[in-house]
Coordinates of C-alpha atoms in Angstrom, one line a residue:
M692 CA 5.5 46.1 3.6
R693 CA 4.8 46.8 0.0
T694 CA 7.0 49.2 -2.0
P695 CA 5.3 52.6 -2.1
R696 CA 4.1 54.0 -5.3
M697 CA 5.6 57.4 -5.8
V698 CA 4.1 60.3 -7.8
L699 CA 6.2 63.3 -8.9
T700 CA 4.1 66.5 -8.5
L701 CA 4.8 68.7 -11.6
S702 CA 2.8 71.7 -10.4
E703 CA 4.1 74.6 -8.2
N704 CA 7.8 74.1 -8.9
W705 CA 8.3 77.7 -10.0
T706 CA 11.1 78.3 -7.5
I707 CA 13.4 76.2 -9.6
M708 CA 12.1 76.7 -13.1
S709 CA 10.4 79.2 -15.4
G710 CA 6.6 79.0 -15.6
R711 CA 6.9 79.1 -19.3
D712 CA 9.2 76.2 -19.6
V713 CA 6.5 73.5 -19.9
Q714 CA 8.9 71.4 -21.9
Q715 CA 10.9 70.9 -18.8
L716 CA 7.9 69.2 -17.1
V717 CA 7.9 66.7 -20.0
R718 CA 11.6 66.0 -19.4
W719 CA 11.0 65.5 -15.7
A720 CA 8.3 63.0 -16.4
R721 CA 10.7 60.9 -18.5
E722 CA 13.3 61.1 -15.7
A723 CA 10.7 60.1 -13.1
E724 CA 9.7 57.1 -15.2
D725 CA 13.3 56.0 -15.7
A726 CA 13.8 56.2 -11.9
G727 CA 10.8 53.9 -11.2
F728 CA 8.2 56.5 -10.2
D729 CA 4.6 55.3 -10.6
G730 CA 3.1 58.6 -11.8
V731 CA 3.3 62.3 -12.5
M732 CA 0.7 64.7 -11.3
I733 CA -0.3 68.2 -12.4
G734 CA -3.0 70.4 -11.0
E735 CA -5.2 73.1 -12.6
H736 CA -6.5 76.6 -12.5
I737 CA -7.9 78.1 -15.7
V738 CA -7.5 81.7 -14.4
L739 CA -6.9 83.3 -11.1
G740 CA -8.2 86.6 -9.7
P741 CA -7.8 88.8 -6.6
D742 CA -9.1 86.1 -4.3
A743 CA -6.0 84.0 -5.0
D744 CA -4.1 85.8 -2.3
A745 CA -7.0 87.1 -0.2
Q746 CA -5.6 85.3 2.9
G747 CA -2.1 86.6 2.4
R748 CA 0.6 85.0 0.3
M749 CA 2.6 82.0 1.6
A750 CA 5.6 83.1 3.5
N751 CA 7.8 80.5 1.7
P752 CA 7.2 80.2 -2.1
R753 CA 8.0 76.5 -1.8
E754 CA 5.0 75.8 0.4
D755 CA 1.9 74.3 -1.1
A756 CA -0.6 76.5 -2.9
M757 CA -3.8 76.6 -0.8
P758 CA -7.0 78.6 -1.1
G759 CA -6.2 82.3 -0.8
N760 CA -2.5 82.1 -0.3
Q761 CA -0.9 82.3 -3.7
D762 CA 0.1 85.0 -6.2
P763 CA -2.6 85.4 -8.9
A764 CA 0.2 85.3 -11.5
T765 CA 1.1 81.8 -10.5
P766 CA 1.5 79.6 -13.6
W767 CA -1.0 76.8 -14.0
P768 CA -0.5 75.2 -17.5
S769 CA -3.2 73.0 -18.8
P770 CA -3.0 69.5 -17.4
I771 CA -4.6 67.9 -20.4
G772 CA -2.0 69.7 -22.7
V773 CA 1.0 68.8 -20.6
L774 CA 0.0 65.2 -20.0
S775 CA -0.7 64.7 -23.7
A776 CA 2.9 65.7 -24.4
I777 CA 4.1 63.4 -21.6
A778 CA 2.0 60.5 -22.9
A779 CA 3.8 60.7 -26.3
V780 CA 7.3 60.3 -24.7
T781 CA 6.6 57.8 -21.9
E782 CA 5.5 54.2 -21.8
R783 CA 4.6 53.1 -18.3
I784 CA 4.1 56.0 -15.9
R785 CA 0.6 57.1 -14.9
L786 CA -0.6 60.5 -16.0
I787 CA -2.5 62.1 -13.1
A788 CA -4.6 65.1 -13.8
G789 CA -4.5 66.0 -10.1
A790 CA -7.2 68.5 -10.4
V791 CA -9.6 69.0 -13.3
L792 CA -12.2 71.7 -12.6
A793 CA -15.1 70.0 -14.3
P794 CA -17.8 72.6 -13.6
L795 CA -15.9 75.2 -15.6
R796 CA -16.5 73.2 -18.9
H797 CA -19.3 71.4 -20.7
P798 CA -19.3 67.6 -20.0
L799 CA -19.4 66.8 -23.7
L800 CA -16.2 68.7 -24.3
L801 CA -14.4 67.5 -21.2
A802 CA -15.4 63.9 -21.8
K803 CA -14.0 64.0 -25.3
E804 CA -10.7 65.5 -24.2
L805 CA -10.2 63.0 -21.4
A806 CA -11.2 60.1 -23.5
T807 CA -8.7 61.1 -26.2
L808 CA -5.9 61.5 -23.7
D809 CA -6.7 58.2 -22.1
L810 CA -6.7 56.4 -25.4
L811 CA -3.4 58.1 -26.4
S812 CA -1.8 56.9 -23.3
S813 CA -3.2 53.3 -23.5
G814 CA -5.2 53.8 -20.3
R815 CA -2.7 55.5 -18.1
L816 CA -4.8 58.5 -17.4
V817 CA -6.0 59.2 -13.8
V818 CA -8.4 62.1 -13.2
L819 CA -9.2 63.9 -10.0
P820 CA -12.4 65.9 -10.8
T821 CA -13.0 68.7 -8.4
V822 CA -14.9 72.0 -7.9
S823 CA -12.0 74.1 -6.4
W824 CA -12.5 77.2 -4.3
S825 CA -12.0 80.4 -6.2
R826 CA -15.2 82.5 -6.7
D827 CA -13.3 84.8 -9.0
E828 CA -12.4 82.0 -11.3
Y829 CA -16.0 80.9 -11.6
A830 CA -17.1 84.5 -12.1
A831 CA -14.6 85.0 -14.9
L832 CA -16.0 82.0 -16.8
G833 CA -19.6 82.9 -16.1
V834 CA -20.3 79.7 -14.1
P835 CA -22.4 79.9 -10.9
F836 CA -20.1 79.2 -7.9
E837 CA -23.0 78.0 -5.7
R838 CA -23.9 75.3 -8.2
R839 CA -20.4 73.8 -8.6
G840 CA -21.2 70.6 -6.7
E841 CA -24.3 69.9 -8.8
L842 CA -22.4 70.6 -12.0
L843 CA -19.7 68.2 -11.0
D844 CA -22.3 65.5 -10.2
D845 CA -23.8 66.0 -13.7
H846 CA -20.4 65.7 -15.3
L847 CA -19.6 62.4 -13.6
A848 CA -22.9 60.8 -14.5
A849 CA -22.7 62.1 -18.1
W850 CA -19.1 60.8 -18.5
Q851 CA -20.2 57.3 -17.5
V852 CA -22.8 57.3 -20.2
L853 CA -20.7 58.9 -22.9
W854 CA -17.7 56.7 -22.4
Q855 CA -19.8 53.5 -22.7
D856 CA -22.7 54.1 -25.1
S857 CA -23.2 55.4 -28.6
P858 CA -25.6 57.0 -29.2
A859 CA -25.7 58.4 -25.7
D860 CA -28.6 60.1 -23.9
F861 CA -28.4 62.1 -20.7
E862 CA -30.7 64.2 -18.6
G863 CA -29.2 65.8 -15.6
K864 CA -30.0 68.8 -13.5
H865 CA -28.0 71.2 -15.6
Y866 CA -27.0 69.3 -18.8
R867 CA -29.1 67.4 -21.3
F868 CA -28.3 65.7 -24.6
Q869 CA -29.7 63.0 -26.9
D870 CA -28.4 60.7 -29.6
V871 CA -24.8 61.9 -29.4
Y872 CA -21.8 59.8 -30.6
L873 CA -18.7 60.6 -28.6
E874 CA -15.9 58.9 -30.5
P875 CA -13.3 57.6 -30.0
K876 CA -14.0 56.1 -26.6
P877 CA -11.4 55.9 -23.8
F878 CA -9.0 53.0 -23.7
R879 CA -11.3 51.0 -21.4
P880 CA -15.1 51.2 -21.4
S881 CA -15.0 52.4 -17.7
G882 CA -12.9 55.4 -18.8
P883 CA -10.0 56.8 -16.9
D884 CA -9.5 56.0 -13.3
L885 CA -11.1 58.6 -11.0
W886 CA -9.7 59.9 -7.8
F887 CA -11.5 62.2 -5.4
G888 CA -10.1 64.4 -2.7
G889 CA -9.9 67.8 -1.2
S890 CA -9.3 69.5 2.1
K891 CA -11.9 67.4 4.0
L892 CA -14.3 64.5 3.7
H893 CA -17.9 65.5 3.2
G894 CA -21.1 63.8 2.1
R895 CA -20.8 64.5 -1.6
T896 CA -17.2 63.3 -1.6
L897 CA -18.3 60.1 0.0
S898 CA -21.0 59.4 -2.5
R899 CA -18.7 60.2 -5.5
I900 CA -16.0 57.9 -4.1
A901 CA -18.5 55.1 -3.6
R902 CA -20.1 55.4 -7.0
Y903 CA -17.1 56.3 -9.2
G904 CA -13.8 56.4 -7.3
V905 CA -10.8 54.1 -7.4
G906 CA -8.6 56.5 -5.4
L907 CA -8.9 58.9 -2.5
H908 CA -6.5 61.9 -2.1
L909 CA -7.3 64.1 0.9
L910 CA -5.1 66.8 2.3
T911 CA -5.7 65.7 5.9
L912 CA -5.1 62.3 7.6
L913 CA -8.3 60.3 8.0
D914 CA -9.5 59.5 11.5
V915 CA -11.3 56.3 12.5
K916 CA -14.7 57.8 12.1
S917 CA -13.9 59.0 8.6
M918 CA -12.6 55.5 7.6
Q919 CA -15.8 54.0 8.9
E920 CA -17.8 56.5 6.8
I921 CA -15.9 55.5 3.7
N922 CA -16.3 51.8 4.4
N923 CA -20.1 52.3 4.9
A924 CA -20.4 54.3 1.7
M925 CA -18.4 51.7 -0.3
S926 CA -20.5 48.8 1.2
G927 CA -23.7 50.7 0.3
S928 CA -22.6 50.6 -3.3
G929 CA -21.7 47.0 -3.2
R930 CA -17.9 47.7 -3.0
T931 CA -15.2 47.1 -0.5
L932 CA -12.6 49.4 1.0
S933 CA -9.8 47.3 -0.6
E934 CA -10.9 48.7 -4.0
L935 CA -9.7 52.2 -3.1
E936 CA -6.2 53.5 -3.6
F937 CA -5.3 55.7 -0.7
V938 CA -3.0 58.6 -1.7
G939 CA -1.0 60.8 0.6
G940 CA 1.9 63.1 0.6
V941 CA 5.3 63.6 2.3
P942 CA 5.4 66.7 4.6
A943 CA 8.0 69.2 3.7
V944 CA 9.3 71.0 6.8
F945 CA 11.2 74.2 6.1
R946 CA 13.8 75.5 8.6
D947 CA 14.3 79.2 9.0
D948 CA 18.0 78.9 8.2
H949 CA 17.6 76.8 5.0
P950 CA 15.3 77.3 2.0
V951 CA 14.7 73.6 1.2
A952 CA 13.2 70.8 3.3
D953 CA 15.1 67.8 4.4
L954 CA 14.2 64.8 2.3
D955 CA 15.0 62.1 4.9
R956 CA 12.8 63.8 7.5
A957 CA 9.9 64.1 5.0
L958 CA 10.1 60.4 4.1
E959 CA 10.0 59.2 7.7
V960 CA 6.2 59.3 7.6
I961 CA 6.0 56.7 4.9
P962 CA 6.2 53.5 7.1
F963 CA 3.4 54.9 9.3
L964 CA 1.2 55.7 6.4
L965 CA 1.8 52.4 4.7
A966 CA 0.7 50.6 7.9
Y967 CA -2.3 53.0 8.0
G968 CA -3.4 51.8 4.5
F969 CA -1.8 54.3 2.2
G970 CA 0.1 53.0 -0.8
T971 CA 0.7 56.0 -3.0
F972 CA 2.7 59.2 -2.1
C973 CA 3.1 62.5 -3.9
I974 CA 6.3 64.5 -3.7
K975 CA 7.1 68.0 -5.0
P976 CA 10.8 68.3 -6.1
A977 CA 11.1 72.1 -5.6
Q978 CA 10.5 71.6 -1.9
F979 CA 13.7 69.6 -1.6
L980 CA 16.2 70.9 -4.1
D981 CA 17.3 74.0 -5.9
D982 CA 18.9 72.6 -9.1
P983 CA 16.4 71.5 -11.8
S984 CA 19.1 69.5 -13.5
Q985 CA 19.1 67.2 -10.5
I986 CA 15.5 65.9 -10.9
G987 CA 16.7 62.6 -12.3
P988 CA 19.1 61.8 -9.4
F989 CA 16.5 63.2 -7.0
C990 CA 13.9 60.7 -8.2
K991 CA 16.4 57.8 -8.0
D992 CA 17.3 58.8 -4.5
V993 CA 13.6 59.0 -3.5
M994 CA 13.0 55.5 -4.8
R995 CA 16.1 54.0 -3.2
K996 CA 15.1 55.5 0.2
V997 CA 11.4 54.6 0.1
T998 CA 12.2 51.1 -0.9
A999 CA 14.6 50.8 2.1
L1000 CA 12.0 52.3 4.4
A1001 CA 9.4 49.8 3.3
S1002 CA 11.6 46.7 3.6

């Protein structure tokens, strides 16, 4: 088996650090790179409102933030800002904007920010554009929640034009521009690598993957029918399934008598997922340790163990 590519999740680690200490995230990224991690990932909310905990807050604050289960005061620093700082102090590790809420911005502005970060990092940026789930967040920014899918599709088509052509023209359903020069361009003409994902696979996700995607990061394991749908969509765009990077996670299981999950138990799933076609795995450190000073040793331990599991 091939050695898994490991990604350190920088979001939602507030049980072991202050939400204001964003400099610590930069230090963690350097430690992850030194340990042999492939990437660091950070998610996004611009603001949260009352619907953030409408389903009741998570029982264990180490659990993953999901729609409606989190404290509205949860810190969500800007992924573009944090990853820019990380780009300046790292050389190899991929910078994964693990959720960018494209519909909440104008495509010209977001295309410029992503292109600059990609160029700054010499092409290490990976972007997962998404629409998210919070109606309150859309309402606060004055963006129609019901049109979020259409807005994202316009973004993706506009980025493709803006990152390759100058001057660029675009006429979508919601955005239009003519004779604009977006400079500087990204590191590569194709722009940052794009992943797509979410809680489930649906028609729009399939079409975005087939047209733009190089990675798929879903929160659920794909069944045979879903794999066939992805294969058909890729084939319809003249592409093959082998062009996709399949991204998964390691499941943290919390025992009632201990606040952190067992790392060895979580990593046991990796050989199965490797055989299933996955090659990249995200891991959130706060689910497995209490001491933030131990991130470096933790990352080295993870790499040692996953290498052994894959051998």
